[in-house]
Amino acid sequence: MNVIKPGQTIGILGGGQLGRMMATAAKHMGYRIAVLDPAADCPTAQVADVHIQAAYDDMKAAEELGSYSDVITYEFENVDAEVSRFFESQDKLPQGSLSLAVSQNREKEKGFAEKADIPVPAYRIVQTYEEVKAAIDDIGYPAVMKTISGGYDGKGQFLLRNEADLADTEKEMADGHYIVEQWLTIDKEVSQVFTRDQQGKISFFPVAENVHRDQVLFTTTIPASLEEDGKAEIRKHTEVLAEELGVVGTFAVEWFVSEGQVYFNEMAPRPHNSGHYTIEACNVSQFEQHIRAIAGLPLLPVHAFPAAKMINVLGRHRDALLQSLDKEEVHLHDYGKKEARSQRKMGHVTIIGSSLDDIAKKEPAWMRDW
Ligand code: ADP
Ligand code: MG
C-alpha cells in the first residue's frame, strides 16, 4: 500500500464544506491540497493550495487535478463515473468506485441493503404516473417519492399523503426513475459514522441521533437515546454493508427507528453532516480519520466526550448567530459562503457537555427559531 506523507498532495473532487473540513484536517498533518470545483472562492478553495476551477465532469480538469495529486478523494457521491474510473485506473482512488455507484442511486442502495438482509421501508421503483398509482395501491398512504439520484436535503422528494398529492405528482414528474417509499412513523433517526482503513479495519464513532426539520438536518446529538442493543444492531448491519462495499475512508449510514424496529435509510460514501460533532466531541474527527484512511495511515481509536450537540446554521439563521456570537458558548464553524440563501448550510455550531442536561442549558437562543 502507498503511504501518503506530509508534504504530498491530496486532491479533492468537490469544493464545499466537507472538502474544506477534510482539507483543514489534512493541513494539520502537513499535507497540501488541490481541489476541483466550478465555483470561484468555494469553501475548500479558500483553504487549498491549488484550485482547478472547472466542471466536475471535465476530463481535462480531472487530469490536471491528478497531475498535482498523490491521492484523490471526493466530498460528494455524485462523482462522474468516467472521472472516478480514470483515477481508479491510475491507482489514486483508494475509496474505489463501487461505494459511489451504489450510494448515488437509491435503487441500488436499497437493493444492496436488502441483499444483506437489512430491513428497509417498503418501496417500488417507478417511471410513469401509472406506476406511481400502482405503487400507492401496494404501499398505501402516506408515502414519499424521491428521485433515484441527485437528491439531497430533501430535494427531489414529494410527500404523498392523499389522492390530491398523488394527482400533483403527474405534473411534477420529469423523465427518469423514482422510488416510492412507505412513509414511516419515525420514533428516532440515527446515523452511524465510521471509517474503514485500506486493510479493512473499522473504527466507529458513537451512534448519533438526528433531528430533521423539513427534511433538512437540524441537530445531531450524542449519546443517541437508543438502548445498547439497538446501537449494537446498527453497528452490526453497518459493518456488513462496509465489508460488502469494501469501504475505504469515512462513511455514514442513516437509520430510521420506527415502532422499535431499525430500518436502513441511506448511506454516504464520505464524511457526513451528522458527523461534524466529532471535530470537538472526539479525540479524532471524522475528517482526520478519513484523511488517515486514504493516506494509508492507521486509524486512531475513538474516544468521545459524554455529550455533544451539533446545530446546523442555515442562511436564515446567520444574522441571529452573528449577533449573539459574543454571548454563546459554542464552537463556531463558518464555511465561508458569501450568499446566505435561506435554506443553505452556512456553518454549524457544536456544544460539548458533561450530560444532555448540561447541553440543554447551553443551547443558543437563535436555535429556537430554526
Ligand atoms: P436526503 O438524500 O435528502 O437526505 P433522505 O432519504 O435521507 O434524503 O430523506 C431526508 C429526510 O426525510 C429523512 O432524514 C427523514 O427525516 C425524511 N424521510 C425520508 N424518507 C422517509 C420515509 N420513508 N419515512 C419517513 N421519513 C422519511
Ligand atoms: Mg438523508
GROMACS .gro file of C-alpha atoms and ligand atoms in nm:
model
  398
    1MET     CA    1   0.000   0.000   0.000
    2ASN     CA    2   0.108   0.350  -0.085
    3VAL     CA    3   0.153   0.569   0.225
    4ILE     CA    4   0.100   0.940   0.151
    5LYS     CA    5   0.337   1.151   0.360
    6PRO     CA    6   0.323   1.511   0.487
    7GLY     CA    7   0.426   1.744   0.206
    8GLN     CA    8   0.247   1.532  -0.054
    9THR     CA    9  -0.079   1.646  -0.211
   10ILE     CA   10  -0.435   1.527  -0.159
   11GLY     CA   11  -0.674   1.609  -0.443
   12ILE     CA   12  -1.039   1.666  -0.355
   13LEU     CA   13  -1.329   1.639  -0.601
   14GLY     CA   14  -1.581   1.896  -0.483
   15GLY     CA   15  -1.516   2.221  -0.301
   16GLY     CA   16  -1.796   2.251  -0.044
   17GLN     CA   17  -1.780   2.249   0.336
   18LEU     CA   18  -1.698   1.877   0.357
   19GLY     CA   19  -1.393   1.929   0.137
   20ARG     CA   20  -1.298   2.233   0.344
   21MET     CA   21  -1.310   2.037   0.670
   22MET     CA   22  -1.117   1.747   0.511
   23ALA     CA   23  -0.859   1.999   0.392
   24THR     CA   24  -0.813   2.168   0.730
   25ALA     CA   25  -0.769   1.828   0.899
   26ALA     CA   26  -0.514   1.733   0.632
   27LYS     CA   27  -0.336   2.068   0.671
   28HIS     CA   28  -0.275   1.997   1.041
   29MET     CA   29  -0.090   1.686   0.927
   30GLY     CA   30   0.121   1.874   0.674
   31TYR     CA   31  -0.049   1.773   0.350
   32ARG     CA   32  -0.102   2.001   0.055
   33ILE     CA   33  -0.448   2.031  -0.101
   34ALA     CA   34  -0.570   2.059  -0.459
   35VAL     CA   35  -0.942   2.095  -0.527
   36LEU     CA   36  -1.161   2.071  -0.835
   37ASP     CA   37  -1.480   2.278  -0.823
   38PRO     CA   38  -1.653   2.509  -1.071
   39ALA     CA   39  -1.723   2.787  -0.817
   40ALA     CA   40  -1.472   3.067  -0.762
   41ASP     CA   41  -1.378   3.111  -0.395
   42CYS     CA   42  -1.571   2.798  -0.291
   43PRO     CA   43  -1.536   2.684   0.074
   44THR     CA   44  -1.250   2.440   0.000
   45ALA     CA   45  -1.063   2.668  -0.240
   46GLN     CA   46  -1.029   2.919   0.046
   47VAL     CA   47  -0.804   2.673   0.234
   48ALA     CA   48  -0.646   2.485  -0.060
   49ASP     CA   49  -0.305   2.525  -0.226
   50VAL     CA   50  -0.442   2.473  -0.577
   51HIS     CA   51  -0.791   2.535  -0.716
   52ILE     CA   52  -0.885   2.398  -1.055
   53GLN     CA   53  -1.198   2.587  -1.146
   54ALA     CA   54  -1.392   2.359  -1.381
   55ALA     CA   55  -1.698   2.137  -1.408
   56TYR     CA   56  -1.691   1.810  -1.210
   57ASP     CA   57  -1.715   1.603  -1.529
   58ASP     CA   58  -1.448   1.795  -1.722
   59MET     CA   59  -1.196   1.519  -1.803
   60LYS     CA   60  -0.915   1.764  -1.885
   61ALA     CA   61  -0.962   1.928  -1.546
   62ALA     CA   62  -0.968   1.587  -1.376
   63GLU     CA   63  -0.639   1.500  -1.545
   64GLU     CA   64  -0.494   1.828  -1.422
   65LEU     CA   65  -0.610   1.751  -1.067
   66GLY     CA   66  -0.446   1.409  -1.099
   67SER     CA   67  -0.119   1.566  -1.214
   68TYR     CA   68  -0.093   1.765  -0.887
   69SER     CA   69  -0.222   1.492  -0.655
   70ASP     CA   70  -0.067   1.184  -0.491
   71VAL     CA   71  -0.410   1.058  -0.388
   72ILE     CA   72  -0.766   1.161  -0.473
   73THR     CA   73  -1.077   1.173  -0.258
   74TYR     CA   74  -1.426   1.312  -0.304
   75GLU     CA   75  -1.661   1.510  -0.084
   76PHE     CA   76  -1.987   1.415  -0.260
   77GLU     CA   77  -2.126   1.095  -0.408
   78ASN     CA   78  -2.233   1.227  -0.749
   79VAL     CA   79  -1.885   1.194  -0.891
   80ASP     CA   80  -1.887   1.141  -1.266
   81ALA     CA   81  -1.829   0.770  -1.343
   82GLU     CA   82  -1.568   0.840  -1.611
   83VAL     CA   83  -1.374   1.063  -1.371
   84SER     CA   84  -1.377   0.806  -1.091
   85ARG     CA   85  -1.273   0.526  -1.329
   86PHE     CA   86  -0.987   0.742  -1.453
   87PHE     CA   87  -0.846   0.794  -1.103
   88GLU     CA   88  -0.906   0.429  -1.016
   89SER     CA   89  -0.708   0.320  -1.322
   90GLN     CA   90  -0.421   0.542  -1.201
   91ASP     CA   91  -0.440   0.370  -0.862
   92LYS     CA   92  -0.507   0.707  -0.698
   93LEU     CA   93  -0.859   0.646  -0.564
   94PRO     CA   94  -0.835   0.422  -0.254
   95GLN     CA   95  -1.209   0.466  -0.192
   96GLY     CA   96  -1.279   0.293  -0.526
   97SER     CA   97  -1.592   0.347  -0.732
   98LEU     CA   98  -1.829   0.078  -0.602
   99SER     CA   99  -1.947   0.280  -0.298
  100LEU     CA  100  -2.007   0.571  -0.534
  101ALA     CA  101  -2.211   0.368  -0.782
  102VAL     CA  102  -2.426   0.223  -0.504
  103SER     CA  103  -2.481   0.534  -0.295
  104GLN     CA  104  -2.560   0.766  -0.586
  105ASN     CA  105  -2.856   0.550  -0.685
  106ARG     CA  106  -3.139   0.492  -0.437
  107GLU     CA  107  -3.249   0.175  -0.618
  108LYS     CA  108  -2.905   0.014  -0.595
  109GLU     CA  109  -2.865   0.138  -0.239
  110LYS     CA  110  -3.191  -0.013  -0.113
  111GLY     CA  111  -3.124  -0.333  -0.310
  112PHE     CA  112  -2.780  -0.360  -0.155
  113ALA     CA  113  -2.922  -0.334   0.197
  114GLU     CA  114  -3.199  -0.587   0.119
  115LYS     CA  115  -2.946  -0.835  -0.018
  116ALA     CA  116  -2.760  -0.807   0.312
  117ASP     CA  117  -3.087  -0.891   0.497
  118ILE     CA  118  -3.117  -0.541   0.641
  119PRO     CA  119  -3.474  -0.409   0.683
  120VAL     CA  120  -3.575  -0.122   0.452
  121PRO     CA  121  -3.912   0.065   0.422
  122ALA     CA  122  -4.144  -0.095   0.161
  123TYR     CA  123  -4.065   0.059  -0.179
  124ARG     CA  124  -4.128   0.039  -0.555
  125ILE     CA  125  -3.924   0.177  -0.845
  126VAL     CA  126  -4.139   0.377  -1.087
  127GLN     CA  127  -4.105   0.573  -1.406
  128THR     CA  128  -4.460   0.671  -1.508
  129TYR     CA  129  -4.761   0.817  -1.330
  130GLU     CA  130  -4.944   0.485  -1.381
  131GLU     CA  131  -4.663   0.311  -1.195
  132VAL     CA  132  -4.682   0.563  -0.910
  133LYS     CA  133  -5.054   0.485  -0.875
  134ALA     CA  134  -4.981   0.112  -0.874
  135ALA     CA  135  -4.707   0.165  -0.612
  136ILE     CA  136  -4.953   0.354  -0.389
  137ASP     CA  137  -5.205   0.069  -0.430
  138ASP     CA  138  -4.940  -0.163  -0.289
  139ILE     CA  139  -4.779   0.059  -0.027
  140GLY     CA  140  -5.064   0.290   0.075
  141TYR     CA  141  -5.053   0.645   0.212
  142PRO     CA  142  -4.852   0.817   0.342
  143ALA     CA  143  -4.562   0.759   0.107
  144VAL     CA  144  -4.275   0.961  -0.031
  145MET     CA  145  -4.150   0.971  -0.387
  146LYS     CA  146  -3.780   1.051  -0.436
  147THR     CA  147  -3.564   1.095  -0.743
  148ILE     CA  148  -3.340   0.791  -0.787
  149SER     CA  149  -3.027   1.003  -0.788
  150GLY     CA  150  -2.910   1.355  -0.726
  151GLY     CA  151  -3.137   1.440  -0.429
  152TYR     CA  152  -3.007   1.583  -0.102
  153ASP     CA  153  -3.153   1.769   0.198
  154GLY     CA  154  -3.499   1.653   0.092
  155LYS     CA  155  -3.460   1.798  -0.258
  156GLY     CA  156  -3.631   1.594  -0.527
  157GLN     CA  157  -3.882   1.448  -0.279
  158PHE     CA  158  -4.264   1.456  -0.292
  159LEU     CA  159  -4.483   1.362   0.001
  160LEU     CA  160  -4.789   1.160  -0.093
  161ARG     CA  161  -5.047   1.196   0.182
  162ASN     CA  162  -5.362   1.157  -0.024
  163GLU     CA  163  -5.512   1.146  -0.372
  164ALA     CA  164  -5.462   1.519  -0.426
  165ASP     CA  165  -5.087   1.480  -0.367
  166LEU     CA  166  -5.087   1.181  -0.597
  167ALA     CA  167  -5.255   1.382  -0.874
  168ASP     CA  168  -4.992   1.657  -0.829
  169THR     CA  169  -4.707   1.417  -0.897
  170GLU     CA  170  -4.831   1.372  -1.254
  171LYS     CA  171  -4.731   1.734  -1.328
  172GLU     CA  172  -4.412   1.721  -1.119
  173MET     CA  173  -4.264   1.408  -1.273
  174ALA     CA  174  -3.979   1.453  -1.516
  175ASP     CA  175  -3.816   1.185  -1.727
  176GLY     CA  176  -3.633   0.921  -1.531
  177HIS     CA  177  -3.681   0.681  -1.243
  178TYR     CA  178  -3.820   0.750  -0.899
  179ILE     CA  179  -3.853   0.545  -0.586
  180VAL     CA  180  -4.184   0.542  -0.397
  181GLU     CA  181  -4.134   0.456  -0.030
  182GLN     CA  182  -4.366   0.391   0.258
  183TRP     CA  183  -4.352   0.699   0.487
  184LEU     CA  184  -4.269   0.554   0.828
  185THR     CA  185  -4.381   0.689   1.162
  186ILE     CA  186  -4.037   0.768   1.290
  187ASP     CA  187  -3.952   0.744   1.660
  188LYS     CA  188  -3.591   0.839   1.601
  189GLU     CA  189  -3.341   0.895   1.328
  190VAL     CA  190  -2.985   0.794   1.397
  191SER     CA  191  -2.668   0.766   1.197
  192GLN     CA  192  -2.356   0.559   1.223
  193VAL     CA  193  -2.045   0.734   1.101
  194PHE     CA  194  -1.737   0.514   1.078
  195THR     CA  195  -1.404   0.489   0.900
  196ARG     CA  196  -1.253   0.182   0.734
  197ASP     CA  197  -0.885   0.170   0.650
  198GLN     CA  198  -0.720   0.009   0.349
  199GLN     CA  199  -0.658  -0.315   0.544
  200GLY     CA  200  -1.026  -0.341   0.632
  201LYS     CA  201  -1.008  -0.229   0.994
  202ILE     CA  202  -1.316  -0.032   1.105
  203SER     CA  203  -1.333   0.241   1.367
  204PHE     CA  204  -1.683   0.352   1.473
  205PHE     CA  205  -1.786   0.691   1.603
  206PRO     CA  206  -2.072   0.693   1.856
  207VAL     CA  207  -2.420   0.633   1.710
  208ALA     CA  208  -2.567   0.983   1.683
  209GLU     CA  209  -2.929   1.097   1.697
  210ASN     CA  210  -3.051   1.330   1.422
  211VAL     CA  211  -3.345   1.567   1.416
  212HIS     CA  212  -3.463   1.693   1.076
  213ARG     CA  213  -3.691   1.987   1.001
  214ASP     CA  214  -3.846   1.991   0.655
  215GLN     CA  215  -3.614   1.705   0.563
  216VAL     CA  216  -3.304   1.913   0.644
  217LEU     CA  217  -3.074   1.813   0.930
  218PHE     CA  218  -3.135   2.042   1.229
  219THR     CA  219  -2.935   1.883   1.514
  220THR     CA  220  -2.713   1.584   1.581
  221THR     CA  221  -2.673   1.470   1.940
  222ILE     CA  222  -2.466   1.214   2.128
  223PRO     CA  223  -2.542   0.999   2.313
  224ALA     CA  224  -2.834   0.878   2.097
  225SER     CA  225  -3.140   0.789   2.308
  226LEU     CA  226  -3.132   0.428   2.198
  227GLU     CA  227  -3.080   0.110   2.402
  228GLU     CA  228  -2.736  -0.050   2.380
  229ASP     CA  229  -2.897  -0.341   2.186
  230GLY     CA  230  -3.025  -0.104   1.919
  231LYS     CA  231  -2.681   0.056   1.883
  232ALA     CA  232  -2.519  -0.289   1.859
  233GLU     CA  233  -2.768  -0.391   1.588
  234ILE     CA  234  -2.689  -0.075   1.390
  235ARG     CA  235  -2.315  -0.135   1.420
  236LYS     CA  236  -2.359  -0.497   1.310
  237HIS     CA  237  -2.565  -0.402   0.999
  238THR     CA  238  -2.327  -0.117   0.918
  239GLU     CA  239  -2.028  -0.347   0.938
  240VAL     CA  240  -2.191  -0.588   0.690
  241LEU     CA  241  -2.253  -0.303   0.444
  242ALA     CA  242  -1.896  -0.174   0.490
  243GLU     CA  243  -1.745  -0.517   0.419
  244GLU     CA  244  -1.969  -0.585   0.119
  245LEU     CA  245  -1.885  -0.248  -0.034
  246GLY     CA  246  -1.517  -0.263   0.057
  247VAL     CA  247  -1.544   0.087   0.200
  248VAL     CA  248  -1.226   0.291   0.248
  249GLY     CA  249  -1.242   0.622   0.431
  250THR     CA  250  -1.515   0.783   0.641
  251PHE     CA  251  -1.867   0.671   0.557
  252ALA     CA  252  -2.212   0.729   0.707
  253VAL     CA  253  -2.525   0.518   0.721
  254GLU     CA  254  -2.860   0.676   0.816
  255TRP     CA  255  -3.117   0.468   1.004
  256PHE     CA  256  -3.482   0.510   1.099
  257VAL     CA  257  -3.622   0.365   1.420
  258SER     CA  258  -3.994   0.302   1.380
  259GLU     CA  259  -4.201   0.114   1.637
  260GLY     CA  260  -3.887  -0.034   1.787
  261GLN     CA  261  -3.760  -0.164   1.452
  262VAL     CA  262  -3.443  -0.038   1.283
  263TYR     CA  263  -3.464   0.042   0.908
  264PHE     CA  264  -3.187   0.133   0.666
  265ASN     CA  265  -3.246   0.474   0.504
  266GLU     CA  266  -2.942   0.575   0.302
  267MET     CA  267  -2.566   0.596   0.303
  268ALA     CA  268  -2.298   0.846   0.212
  269PRO     CA  269  -1.952   0.734   0.098
  270ARG     CA  270  -1.782   1.032   0.262
  271PRO     CA  271  -1.781   1.237   0.583
  272HIS     CA  272  -2.135   1.339   0.676
  273ASN     CA  273  -2.316   1.635   0.828
  274SER     CA  274  -2.421   1.413   1.121
  275GLY     CA  275  -2.051   1.353   1.198
  276HIS     CA  276  -1.947   1.716   1.239
  277TYR     CA  277  -1.982   1.688   1.617
  278THR     CA  278  -1.671   1.461   1.612
  279ILE     CA  279  -1.447   1.763   1.545
  280GLU     CA  280  -1.474   1.877   1.906
  281ALA     CA  281  -1.652   1.585   2.077
  282CYS     CA  282  -1.398   1.315   1.986
  283ASN     CA  283  -1.021   1.282   2.012
  284VAL     CA  284  -1.014   1.232   1.636
  285SER     CA  285  -1.265   1.380   1.390
  286GLN     CA  286  -1.443   1.208   1.101
  287PHE     CA  287  -1.228   1.423   0.870
  288GLU     CA  288  -0.894   1.331   1.028
  289GLN     CA  289  -0.984   0.959   1.025
  290HIS     CA  290  -1.084   0.997   0.659
  291ILE     CA  291  -0.750   1.154   0.568
  292ARG     CA  292  -0.567   0.885   0.766
  293ALA     CA  293  -0.754   0.610   0.578
  294ILE     CA  294  -0.691   0.747   0.229
  295ALA     CA  295  -0.329   0.833   0.315
  296GLY     CA  296  -0.266   0.475   0.430
  297LEU     CA  297  -0.212   0.568   0.797
  298PRO     CA  298  -0.358   0.363   1.083
  299LEU     CA  299  -0.694   0.477   1.226
  300LEU     CA  300  -0.696   0.609   1.580
  301PRO     CA  301  -0.915   0.453   1.850
  302VAL     CA  302  -1.213   0.685   1.909
  303HIS     CA  303  -1.287   0.840   2.247
  304ALA     CA  304  -1.576   1.082   2.299
  305PHE     CA  305  -1.696   1.339   2.547
  306PRO     CA  306  -2.006   1.230   2.742
  307ALA     CA  307  -2.243   1.455   2.546
  308ALA     CA  308  -2.243   1.685   2.245
  309LYS     CA  309  -2.486   1.859   2.014
  310MET     CA  310  -2.427   1.998   1.665
  311ILE     CA  311  -2.671   2.255   1.528
  312ASN     CA  312  -2.671   2.348   1.160
  313VAL     CA  313  -2.667   2.716   1.069
  314LEU     CA  314  -2.874   2.790   0.759
  315GLY     CA  315  -2.881   3.118   0.571
  316ARG     CA  316  -3.190   3.230   0.761
  317HIS     CA  317  -3.013   3.187   1.099
  318ARG     CA  318  -2.691   3.356   1.008
  319ASP     CA  319  -2.775   3.708   1.123
  320ALA     CA  320  -2.904   3.592   1.462
  321LEU     CA  321  -2.593   3.379   1.504
  322LEU     CA  322  -2.358   3.665   1.419
  323GLN     CA  323  -2.540   3.898   1.659
  324SER     CA  324  -2.508   3.659   1.953
  325LEU     CA  325  -2.151   3.539   1.892
  326ASP     CA  326  -2.025   3.720   2.200
  327LYS     CA  327  -2.293   3.565   2.422
  328GLU     CA  328  -2.298   3.197   2.329
  329GLU     CA  329  -2.051   2.934   2.447
  330VAL     CA  330  -2.042   2.724   2.132
  331HIS     CA  331  -1.775   2.604   1.892
  332LEU     CA  332  -1.822   2.800   1.573
  333HIS     CA  333  -1.779   2.675   1.217
  334ASP     CA  334  -1.844   2.904   0.926
  335TYR     CA  335  -1.798   2.767   0.574
  336GLY     CA  336  -1.704   3.098   0.413
  337LYS     CA  337  -2.005   3.107   0.179
  338LYS     CA  338  -2.088   3.455   0.057
  339GLU     CA  339  -2.451   3.417  -0.035
  340ALA     CA  340  -2.677   3.335   0.265
  341ARG     CA  341  -2.979   3.178   0.094
  342SER     CA  342  -3.250   3.087   0.345
  343GLN     CA  343  -3.211   2.706   0.331
  344ARG     CA  344  -2.839   2.698   0.252
  345LYS     CA  345  -2.599   2.537   0.502
  346MET     CA  346  -2.370   2.823   0.604
  347GLY     CA  347  -2.199   2.668   0.904
  348HIS     CA  348  -2.266   2.480   1.224
  349VAL     CA  349  -2.205   2.515   1.596
  350THR     CA  350  -2.121   2.243   1.846
  351ILE     CA  351  -2.188   2.232   2.218
  352ILE     CA  352  -1.988   1.999   2.441
  353GLY     CA  353  -2.117   1.899   2.783
  354SER     CA  354  -2.098   1.657   3.071
  355SER     CA  355  -2.456   1.541   3.009
  356LEU     CA  356  -2.758   1.613   2.788
  357ASP     CA  357  -2.899   1.832   3.069
  358ASP     CA  358  -2.579   2.031   3.072
  359ILE     CA  359  -2.603   2.074   2.691
  360ALA     CA  360  -2.965   2.191   2.713
  361LYS     CA  361  -2.853   2.481   2.934
  362LYS     CA  362  -2.604   2.598   2.673
  363GLU     CA  363  -2.830   2.593   2.367
  364PRO     CA  364  -2.812   2.922   2.176
  365ALA     CA  365  -3.125   3.138   2.168
  366TRP     CA  366  -3.140   3.154   1.785
  367MET     CA  367  -3.193   2.780   1.755
  368ARG     CA  368  -3.550   2.818   1.886
  369ASP     CA  369  -3.642   2.982   1.556
  370TRP     CA  370  -3.493   2.702   1.346
  371ADP     P1  371  -3.170   1.312   0.153
  371ADP     O1  372  -3.086   1.249   0.046
  371ADP     O2  373  -3.237   1.436   0.109
  371ADP     O3  374  -3.101   1.318   0.285
  371ADP     P2  375  -3.342   1.112   0.280
  371ADP     O4  376  -3.395   0.991   0.212
  371ADP     O5  377  -3.242   1.088   0.388
  371ADP     O6  378  -3.289   1.207   0.165
  371ADP     O7  379  -3.464   1.195   0.336
  371ADP     C1  380  -3.448   1.314   0.413
  371ADP     C2  381  -3.532   1.305   0.539
  371ADP     O8  382  -3.671   1.287   0.505
  371ADP     C3  383  -3.501   1.185   0.628
  371ADP     O9  384  -3.390   1.209   0.711
  371ADP     C4  385  -3.634   1.172   0.705
  371ADP    O10  386  -3.646   1.269   0.805
  371ADP     C5  387  -3.736   1.201   0.598
  371ADP     N1  388  -3.772   1.074   0.531
  371ADP     C6  389  -3.720   1.027   0.416
  371ADP     N2  390  -3.774   0.908   0.382
  371ADP     C7  391  -3.863   0.876   0.478
  371ADP     C8  392  -3.953   0.765   0.500
  371ADP     N3  393  -3.959   0.663   0.414
  371ADP     N4  394  -4.031   0.768   0.609
  371ADP     C9  395  -4.025   0.874   0.696
  371ADP     N5  396  -3.942   0.979   0.681
  371ADP    C10  397  -3.863   0.983   0.573
  372MG      MG  398  -3.052   1.173   0.423
   0.00000   0.00000   0.00000
